[in-house]
């Protein structure tokens, strides 16, 4: 059985290794708890997913383009009617 400084150093090294492992385990628990809390918070908000946002944005762009095309047709028809009325 070893005694003296070597045994003390071995015990100290083992203690530090155990403490590091415990700290790492606590870190994982805190990260998991934080992630779960953040997820609950975000789910409680009325947010849309990126995919849903992109779909609606594309629909709005298409509707705007169609509206511009219809306005151009209407302007052309009105100009034609105004020309015929004269």
PDB file of N, CA and C in Angstrom:
ATOM      1  N   UNK A   1       0.843  -1.168   0.000  1.00  0.00           N
ATOM      2  CA  UNK A   1       0.000   0.000   0.000  1.00  0.00           C
ATOM      3  C   UNK A   1       0.886   1.226   0.000  1.00  0.00           C
ATOM      4  N   UNK A   2       0.658   2.098  -0.937  1.00  0.00           N
ATOM      5  CA  UNK A   2       1.514   3.278  -1.014  1.00  0.00           C
ATOM      6  C   UNK A   2       0.975   4.356  -0.099  1.00  0.00           C
ATOM      7  N   UNK A   3       1.891   5.088   0.454  1.00  0.00           N
ATOM      8  CA  UNK A   3       1.522   6.181   1.348  1.00  0.00           C
ATOM      9  C   UNK A   3       2.312   7.403   0.943  1.00  0.00           C
ATOM     10  N   UNK A   4       1.972   8.487   1.536  1.00  0.00           N
ATOM     11  CA  UNK A   4       2.744   9.682   1.286  1.00  0.00           C
ATOM     12  C   UNK A   4       2.243  10.475   0.093  1.00  0.00           C
ATOM     13  N   UNK A   5       3.164  11.234  -0.491  1.00  0.00           N
ATOM     14  CA  UNK A   5       2.778  12.165  -1.565  1.00  0.00           C
ATOM     15  C   UNK A   5       2.192  11.480  -2.801  1.00  0.00           C
ATOM     16  N   UNK A   6       2.704  10.279  -3.158  1.00  0.00           N
ATOM     17  CA  UNK A   6       2.177   9.607  -4.347  1.00  0.00           C
ATOM     18  C   UNK A   6       0.713   9.221  -4.169  1.00  0.00           C
ATOM     19  N   UNK A   7       0.392   8.686  -3.020  1.00  0.00           N
ATOM     20  CA  UNK A   7      -0.999   8.293  -2.772  1.00  0.00           C
ATOM     21  C   UNK A   7      -1.896   9.522  -2.736  1.00  0.00           C
ATOM     22  N   UNK A   8      -1.414  10.587  -2.146  1.00  0.00           N
ATOM     23  CA  UNK A   8      -2.194  11.827  -2.098  1.00  0.00           C
ATOM     24  C   UNK A   8      -2.438  12.363  -3.506  1.00  0.00           C
ATOM     25  N   UNK A   9      -1.418  12.288  -4.343  1.00  0.00           N
ATOM     26  CA  UNK A   9      -1.563  12.773  -5.717  1.00  0.00           C
ATOM     27  C   UNK A   9      -2.548  11.891  -6.486  1.00  0.00           C
ATOM     28  N   UNK A  10      -2.467  10.575  -6.272  1.00  0.00           N
ATOM     29  CA  UNK A  10      -3.409   9.663  -6.927  1.00  0.00           C
ATOM     30  C   UNK A  10      -4.847   9.953  -6.491  1.00  0.00           C
ATOM     31  N   UNK A  11      -5.032  10.143  -5.209  1.00  0.00           N
ATOM     32  CA  UNK A  11      -6.365  10.445  -4.684  1.00  0.00           C
ATOM     33  C   UNK A  11      -6.863  11.787  -5.223  1.00  0.00           C
ATOM     34  N   UNK A  12      -5.962  12.757  -5.268  1.00  0.00           N
ATOM     35  CA  UNK A  12      -6.332  14.077  -5.786  1.00  0.00           C
ATOM     36  C   UNK A  12      -6.709  13.985  -7.269  1.00  0.00           C
ATOM     37  N   UNK A  13      -5.944  13.231  -8.039  1.00  0.00           N
ATOM     38  CA  UNK A  13      -6.235  13.067  -9.467  1.00  0.00           C
ATOM     39  C   UNK A  13      -7.581  12.367  -9.657  1.00  0.00           C
ATOM     40  N   UNK A  14      -7.846  11.341  -8.842  1.00  0.00           N
ATOM     41  CA  UNK A  14      -9.125  10.643  -8.933  1.00  0.00           C
ATOM     42  C   UNK A  14     -10.271  11.573  -8.560  1.00  0.00           C
ATOM     43  N   UNK A  15     -10.069  12.350  -7.530  1.00  0.00           N
ATOM     44  CA  UNK A  15     -11.085  13.304  -7.100  1.00  0.00           C
ATOM     45  C   UNK A  15     -11.371  14.328  -8.199  1.00  0.00           C
ATOM     46  N   UNK A  16     -10.335  14.830  -8.847  1.00  0.00           N
ATOM     47  CA  UNK A  16     -10.510  15.819  -9.915  1.00  0.00           C
ATOM     48  C   UNK A  16     -11.207  15.189 -11.123  1.00  0.00           C
ATOM     49  N   UNK A  17     -10.872  13.946 -11.423  1.00  0.00           N
ATOM     50  CA  UNK A  17     -11.527  13.252 -12.534  1.00  0.00           C
ATOM     51  C   UNK A  17     -13.011  13.068 -12.241  1.00  0.00           C
ATOM     52  N   UNK A  18     -13.323  12.655 -11.018  1.00  0.00           N
ATOM     53  CA  UNK A  18     -14.724  12.502 -10.625  1.00  0.00           C
ATOM     54  C   UNK A  18     -15.461  13.838 -10.676  1.00  0.00           C
ATOM     55  N   UNK A  19     -14.811  14.892 -10.219  1.00  0.00           N
ATOM     56  CA  UNK A  19     -15.435  16.219 -10.230  1.00  0.00           C
ATOM     57  C   UNK A  19     -15.678  16.685 -11.661  1.00  0.00           C
ATOM     58  N   UNK A  20     -14.721  16.429 -12.544  1.00  0.00           N
ATOM     59  CA  UNK A  20     -14.888  16.825 -13.946  1.00  0.00           C
ATOM     60  C   UNK A  20     -16.045  16.056 -14.577  1.00  0.00           C
ATOM     61  N   UNK A  21     -16.148  14.774 -14.274  1.00  0.00           N
ATOM     62  CA  UNK A  21     -17.255  13.977 -14.803  1.00  0.00           C
ATOM     63  C   UNK A  21     -18.594  14.472 -14.281  1.00  0.00           C
ATOM     64  N   UNK A  22     -18.645  14.810 -13.001  1.00  0.00           N
ATOM     65  CA  UNK A  22     -19.887  15.321 -12.420  1.00  0.00           C
ATOM     66  C   UNK A  22     -20.255  16.666 -13.039  1.00  0.00           C
ATOM     67  N   UNK A  23     -19.257  17.518 -13.240  1.00  0.00           N
ATOM     68  CA  UNK A  23     -19.517  18.828 -13.850  1.00  0.00           C
ATOM     69  C   UNK A  23     -20.024  18.663 -15.280  1.00  0.00           C
ATOM     70  N   UNK A  24     -19.459  17.724 -15.995  1.00  0.00           N
ATOM     71  CA  UNK A  24     -19.891  17.488 -17.374  1.00  0.00           C
ATOM     72  C   UNK A  24     -21.333  16.963 -17.394  1.00  0.00           C
ATOM     73  N   UNK A  25     -21.653  16.095 -16.466  1.00  0.00           N
ATOM     74  CA  UNK A  25     -23.018  15.587 -16.366  1.00  0.00           C
ATOM     75  C   UNK A  25     -24.006  16.695 -16.025  1.00  0.00           C
ATOM     76  N   UNK A  26     -23.620  17.574 -15.118  1.00  0.00           N
ATOM     77  CA  UNK A  26     -24.475  18.705 -14.769  1.00  0.00           C
ATOM     78  C   UNK A  26     -24.661  19.621 -15.975  1.00  0.00           C
ATOM     79  N   UNK A  27     -23.597  19.819 -16.739  1.00  0.00           N
ATOM     80  CA  UNK A  27     -23.681  20.673 -17.924  1.00  0.00           C
ATOM     81  C   UNK A  27     -24.695  20.108 -18.917  1.00  0.00           C
ATOM     82  N   UNK A  28     -24.657  18.792 -19.116  1.00  0.00           N
ATOM     83  CA  UNK A  28     -25.615  18.155 -20.027  1.00  0.00           C
ATOM     84  C   UNK A  28     -27.046  18.318 -19.520  1.00  0.00           C
ATOM     85  N   UNK A  29     -27.237  18.166 -18.219  1.00  0.00           N
ATOM     86  CA  UNK A  29     -28.577  18.325 -17.646  1.00  0.00           C
ATOM     87  C   UNK A  29     -29.082  19.753 -17.815  1.00  0.00           C
ATOM     88  N   UNK A  30     -28.208  20.732 -17.583  1.00  0.00           N
ATOM     89  CA  UNK A  30     -28.599  22.134 -17.735  1.00  0.00           C
ATOM     90  C   UNK A  30     -28.927  22.427 -19.194  1.00  0.00           C
ATOM     91  N   UNK A  31     -28.115  21.930 -20.115  1.00  0.00           N
ATOM     92  CA  UNK A  31     -28.380  22.148 -21.540  1.00  0.00           C
ATOM     93  C   UNK A  31     -29.726  21.539 -21.942  1.00  0.00           C
ATOM     94  N   UNK A  32     -29.990  20.334 -21.475  1.00  0.00           N
ATOM     95  CA  UNK A  32     -31.252  19.665 -21.798  1.00  0.00           C
ATOM     96  C   UNK A  32     -32.436  20.439 -21.227  1.00  0.00           C
ATOM     97  N   UNK A  33     -32.312  20.880 -19.984  1.00  0.00           N
ATOM     98  CA  UNK A  33     -33.396  21.639 -19.360  1.00  0.00           C
ATOM     99  C   UNK A  33     -33.612  22.963 -20.082  1.00  0.00           C
ATOM    100  N   UNK A  34     -32.532  23.639 -20.437  1.00  0.00           N
ATOM    101  CA  UNK A  34     -32.646  24.917 -21.149  1.00  0.00           C
ATOM    102  C   UNK A  34     -33.289  24.715 -22.514  1.00  0.00           C
ATOM    103  N   UNK A  35     -32.866  23.684 -23.212  1.00  0.00           N
ATOM    104  CA  UNK A  35     -33.427  23.415 -24.540  1.00  0.00           C
ATOM    105  C   UNK A  35     -34.924  23.111 -24.438  1.00  0.00           C
ATOM    106  N   UNK A  36     -35.312  22.329 -23.454  1.00  0.00           N
ATOM    107  CA  UNK A  36     -36.731  22.001 -23.275  1.00  0.00           C
ATOM    108  C   UNK A  36     -37.531  23.256 -22.940  1.00  0.00           C
ATOM    109  N   UNK A  37     -36.983  24.106 -22.081  1.00  0.00           N
ATOM    110  CA  UNK A  37     -37.676  25.345 -21.709  1.00  0.00           C
ATOM    111  C   UNK A  37     -37.796  26.275 -22.913  1.00  0.00           C
ATOM    112  N   UNK A  38     -36.734  26.400 -23.694  1.00  0.00           N
ATOM    113  CA  UNK A  38     -36.768  27.249 -24.888  1.00  0.00           C
ATOM    114  C   UNK A  38     -37.779  26.713 -25.895  1.00  0.00           C
ATOM    115  N   UNK A  39     -37.828  25.404 -26.043  1.00  0.00           N
ATOM    116  CA  UNK A  39     -38.785  24.788 -26.973  1.00  0.00           C
ATOM    117  C   UNK A  39     -40.219  25.042 -26.522  1.00  0.00           C
ATOM    118  N   UNK A  40     -40.484  24.912 -25.215  1.00  0.00           N
ATOM    119  CA  UNK A  40     -41.823  25.197 -24.691  1.00  0.00           C
ATOM    120  C   UNK A  40     -42.190  26.662 -24.930  1.00  0.00           C
ATOM    121  N   UNK A  41     -41.238  27.554 -24.708  1.00  0.00           N
ATOM    122  CA  UNK A  41     -41.485  28.984 -24.909  1.00  0.00           C
ATOM    123  C   UNK A  41     -41.811  29.277 -26.368  1.00  0.00           C
ATOM    124  N   UNK A  42     -41.021  28.736 -27.276  1.00  0.00           N
ATOM    125  CA  UNK A  42     -41.260  28.989 -28.698  1.00  0.00           C
ATOM    126  C   UNK A  42     -42.570  28.369 -29.167  1.00  0.00           C
ATOM    127  N   UNK A  43     -42.903  27.200 -28.637  1.00  0.00           N
ATOM    128  CA  UNK A  43     -44.165  26.558 -29.011  1.00  0.00           C
ATOM    129  C   UNK A  43     -45.370  27.339 -28.491  1.00  0.00           C
ATOM    130  N   UNK A  44     -45.201  28.053 -27.383  1.00  0.00           N
ATOM    131  CA  UNK A  44     -46.311  28.827 -26.829  1.00  0.00           C
ATOM    132  C   UNK A  44     -46.556  30.106 -27.622  1.00  0.00           C
ATOM    133  N   UNK A  45     -45.571  30.530 -28.392  1.00  0.00           N
ATOM    134  CA  UNK A  45     -45.737  31.729 -29.222  1.00  0.00           C
ATOM    135  C   UNK A  45     -46.428  31.341 -30.528  1.00  0.00           C
ATOM    136  N   UNK A  46     -47.073  32.314 -31.140  1.00  0.00           N
ATOM    137  CA  UNK A  46     -47.796  32.060 -32.386  1.00  0.00           C
ATOM    138  C   UNK A  46     -46.846  32.308 -33.556  1.00  0.00           C
ATOM    139  N   UNK A  47     -45.907  31.411 -33.741  1.00  0.00           N
ATOM    140  CA  UNK A  47     -44.911  31.543 -34.797  1.00  0.00           C
ATOM    141  C   UNK A  47     -45.183  30.526 -35.895  1.00  0.00           C
ATOM    142  N   UNK A  48     -44.761  30.861 -37.109  1.00  0.00           N
ATOM    143  CA  UNK A  48     -44.878  29.910 -38.216  1.00  0.00           C
ATOM    144  C   UNK A  48     -43.506  29.333 -38.512  1.00  0.00           C
ATOM    145  N   UNK A  49     -43.516  28.160 -39.067  1.00  0.00           N
ATOM    146  CA  UNK A  49     -42.258  27.529 -39.467  1.00  0.00           C
ATOM    147  C   UNK A  49     -41.770  28.179 -40.749  1.00  0.00           C
ATOM    148  N   UNK A  50     -40.485  28.070 -40.980  1.00  0.00           N
ATOM    149  CA  UNK A  50     -39.869  28.695 -42.149  1.00  0.00           C
ATOM    150  C   UNK A  50     -40.500  28.189 -43.445  1.00  0.00           C
ATOM    151  N   UNK A  51     -40.780  26.883 -43.507  1.00  0.00           N
ATOM    152  CA  UNK A  51     -41.364  26.306 -44.716  1.00  0.00           C
ATOM    153  C   UNK A  51     -42.731  26.925 -45.003  1.00  0.00           C
ATOM    154  N   UNK A  52     -43.547  27.090 -43.946  1.00  0.00           N
ATOM    155  CA  UNK A  52     -44.867  27.688 -44.120  1.00  0.00           C
ATOM    156  C   UNK A  52     -44.746  29.137 -44.583  1.00  0.00           C
ATOM    157  N   UNK A  53     -43.802  29.861 -44.000  1.00  0.00           N
ATOM    158  CA  UNK A  53     -43.580  31.253 -44.389  1.00  0.00           C
ATOM    159  C   UNK A  53     -43.189  31.343 -45.859  1.00  0.00           C
ATOM    160  N   UNK A  54     -42.284  30.474 -46.292  1.00  0.00           N
ATOM    161  CA  UNK A  54     -41.839  30.495 -47.685  1.00  0.00           C
ATOM    162  C   UNK A  54     -42.992  30.215 -48.646  1.00  0.00           C
ATOM    163  N   UNK A  55     -43.872  29.274 -48.284  1.00  0.00           N
ATOM    164  CA  UNK A  55     -45.016  28.946 -49.142  1.00  0.00           C
ATOM    165  C   UNK A  55     -45.939  30.158 -49.271  1.00  0.00           C
ATOM    166  N   UNK A  56     -46.245  30.799 -48.158  1.00  0.00           N
ATOM    167  CA  UNK A  56     -47.141  31.958 -48.195  1.00  0.00           C
ATOM    168  C   UNK A  56     -46.486  33.118 -48.938  1.00  0.00           C
ATOM    169  N   UNK A  57     -45.188  33.308 -48.751  1.00  0.00           N
ATOM    170  CA  UNK A  57     -44.478  34.364 -49.474  1.00  0.00           C
ATOM    171  C   UNK A  57     -44.544  34.120 -50.982  1.00  0.00           C
ATOM    172  N   UNK A  58     -44.325  32.880 -51.396  1.00  0.00           N
ATOM    173  CA  UNK A  58     -44.404  32.555 -52.824  1.00  0.00           C
ATOM    174  C   UNK A  58     -45.811  32.791 -53.363  1.00  0.00           C
ATOM    175  N   UNK A  59     -46.831  32.463 -52.559  1.00  0.00           N
ATOM    176  CA  UNK A  59     -48.210  32.718 -52.980  1.00  0.00           C
ATOM    177  C   UNK A  59     -48.453  34.219 -53.148  1.00  0.00           C
ATOM    178  N   UNK A  60     -47.925  35.017 -52.231  1.00  0.00           N
ATOM    179  CA  UNK A  60     -48.108  36.470 -52.313  1.00  0.00           C
ATOM    180  C   UNK A  60     -47.404  37.042 -53.540  1.00  0.00           C
ATOM    181  N   UNK A  61     -46.220  36.548 -53.844  1.00  0.00           N
ATOM    182  CA  UNK A  61     -45.493  37.012 -55.029  1.00  0.00           C
ATOM    183  C   UNK A  61     -46.284  36.676 -56.289  1.00  0.00           C
ATOM    184  N   UNK A  62     -46.813  35.451 -56.344  1.00  0.00           N
ATOM    185  CA  UNK A  62     -47.597  35.038 -57.511  1.00  0.00           C
ATOM    186  C   UNK A  62     -48.854  35.896 -57.640  1.00  0.00           C
ATOM    187  N   UNK A  63     -49.533  36.155 -56.535  1.00  0.00           N
ATOM    188  CA  UNK A  63     -50.749  36.976 -56.562  1.00  0.00           C
ATOM    189  C   UNK A  63     -50.423  38.402 -57.010  1.00  0.00           C
ATOM    190  N   UNK A  64     -49.299  38.944 -56.545  1.00  0.00           N
ATOM    191  CA  UNK A  64     -48.902  40.286 -56.959  1.00  0.00           C
ATOM    192  C   UNK A  64     -48.616  40.328 -58.453  1.00  0.00           C
ATOM    193  N   UNK A  65     -47.921  39.322 -58.964  1.00  0.00           N
ATOM    194  CA  UNK A  65     -47.630  39.264 -60.404  1.00  0.00           C
ATOM    195  C   UNK A  65     -48.919  39.173 -61.221  1.00  0.00           C
ATOM    196  N   UNK A  66     -49.855  38.331 -60.767  1.00  0.00           N
ATOM    197  CA  UNK A  66     -51.135  38.206 -61.465  1.00  0.00           C
ATOM    198  C   UNK A  66     -51.912  39.518 -61.415  1.00  0.00           C
ATOM    199  N   UNK A  67     -51.867  40.193 -60.275  1.00  0.00           N
ATOM    200  CA  UNK A  67     -52.546  41.479 -60.131  1.00  0.00           C
ATOM    201  C   UNK A  67     -51.945  42.516 -61.087  1.00  0.00           C
ATOM    202  N   UNK A  68     -50.624  42.548 -61.192  1.00  0.00           N
ATOM    203  CA  UNK A  68     -49.964  43.478 -62.120  1.00  0.00           C
ATOM    204  C   UNK A  68     -50.372  43.188 -63.566  1.00  0.00           C
ATOM    205  N   UNK A  69     -50.439  41.903 -63.916  1.00  0.00           N
ATOM    206  CA  UNK A  69     -50.826  41.528 -65.283  1.00  0.00           C
ATOM    207  C   UNK A  69     -52.274  41.927 -65.560  1.00  0.00           C
ATOM    208  N   UNK A  70     -53.157  41.701 -64.597  1.00  0.00           N
ATOM    209  CA  UNK A  70     -54.563  42.083 -64.776  1.00  0.00           C
ATOM    210  C   UNK A  70     -54.721  43.600 -64.868  1.00  0.00           C
ATOM    211  N   UNK A  71     -53.946  44.328 -64.092  1.00  0.00           N
ATOM    212  CA  UNK A  71     -53.996  45.791 -64.160  1.00  0.00           C
ATOM    213  C   UNK A  71     -53.539  46.276 -65.527  1.00  0.00           C
ATOM    214  N   UNK A  72     -52.494  45.667 -66.054  1.00  0.00           N
ATOM    215  CA  UNK A  72     -52.009  46.049 -67.384  1.00  0.00           C
ATOM    216  C   UNK A  72     -53.083  45.769 -68.439  1.00  0.00           C
ATOM    217  N   UNK A  73     -53.757  44.612 -68.338  1.00  0.00           N
ATOM    218  CA  UNK A  73     -54.846  44.295 -69.288  1.00  0.00           C
ATOM    219  C   UNK A  73     -55.992  45.290 -69.160  1.00  0.00           C
ATOM    220  N   UNK A  74     -56.345  45.623 -67.930  1.00  0.00           N
ATOM    221  CA  UNK A  74     -57.426  46.573 -67.697  1.00  0.00           C
ATOM    222  C   UNK A  74     -57.070  47.947 -68.256  1.00  0.00           C
ATOM    223  N   UNK A  75     -55.839  48.395 -68.012  1.00  0.00           N
ATOM    224  CA  UNK A  75     -55.397  49.686 -68.550  1.00  0.00           C
ATOM    225  C   UNK A  75     -55.459  49.685 -70.074  1.00  0.00           C
ATOM    226  N   UNK A  76     -55.047  48.581 -70.695  1.00  0.00           N
ATOM    227  CA  UNK A  76     -55.075  48.486 -72.160  1.00  0.00           C
ATOM    228  C   UNK A  76     -56.515  48.512 -72.675  1.00  0.00           C
ATOM    229  N   UNK A  77     -57.412  47.787 -72.007  1.00  0.00           N
ATOM    230  CA  UNK A  77     -58.822  47.784 -72.421  1.00  0.00           C
ATOM    231  C   UNK A  77     -59.464  49.159 -72.237  1.00  0.00           C
ATOM    232  N   UNK A  78     -59.149  49.815 -71.125  1.00  0.00           N
ATOM    233  CA  UNK A  78     -59.694  51.153 -70.897  1.00  0.00           C
ATOM    234  C   UNK A  78     -59.180  52.134 -71.945  1.00  0.00           C
ATOM    235  N   UNK A  79     -57.904  52.014 -72.301  1.00  0.00           N
ATOM    236  CA  UNK A  79     -57.343  52.894 -73.332  1.00  0.00           C
ATOM    237  C   UNK A  79     -58.013  52.620 -74.674  1.00  0.00           C
ATOM    238  N   UNK A  80     -58.257  51.350 -74.957  1.00  0.00           N
ATOM    239  CA  UNK A  80     -58.914  50.983 -76.218  1.00  0.00           C
ATOM    240  C   UNK A  80     -60.344  51.531 -76.255  1.00  0.00           C
ATOM    241  N   UNK A  81     -61.062  51.395 -75.147  1.00  0.00           N
ATOM    242  CA  UNK A  81     -62.425  51.928 -75.076  1.00  0.00           C
ATOM    243  C   UNK A  81     -62.430  53.448 -75.186  1.00  0.00           C
ATOM    244  N   UNK A  82     -61.476  54.084 -74.555  1.00  0.00           N
ATOM    245  CA  UNK A  82     -61.392  55.543 -74.631  1.00  0.00           C
ATOM    246  C   UNK A  82     -61.091  55.978 -76.061  1.00  0.00           C
ATOM    247  N   UNK A  83     -60.279  55.222 -76.785  1.00  0.00           N
ATOM    248  CA  UNK A  83     -59.965  55.527 -78.186  1.00  0.00           C
ATOM    249  C   UNK A  83     -61.163  55.324 -79.083  1.00  0.00           C
ATOM    250  N   UNK A  84     -61.970  54.321 -78.817  1.00  0.00           N
ATOM    251  CA  UNK A  84     -63.173  54.045 -79.621  1.00  0.00           C
ATOM    252  C   UNK A  84     -64.270  55.063 -79.343  1.00  0.00           C
ATOM    253  N   UNK A  85     -64.317  55.609 -78.144  1.00  0.00           N
ATOM    254  CA  UNK A  85     -65.365  56.558 -77.777  1.00  0.00           C
ATOM    255  C   UNK A  85     -65.164  57.896 -78.466  1.00  0.00           C
ATOM    256  N   UNK A  86     -63.985  58.193 -78.884  1.00  0.00           N
ATOM    257  CA  UNK A  86     -63.705  59.487 -79.517  1.00  0.00           C
ATOM    258  C   UNK A  86     -64.082  59.532 -80.912  1.00  0.00           C
TER     259      UNK A  86
END
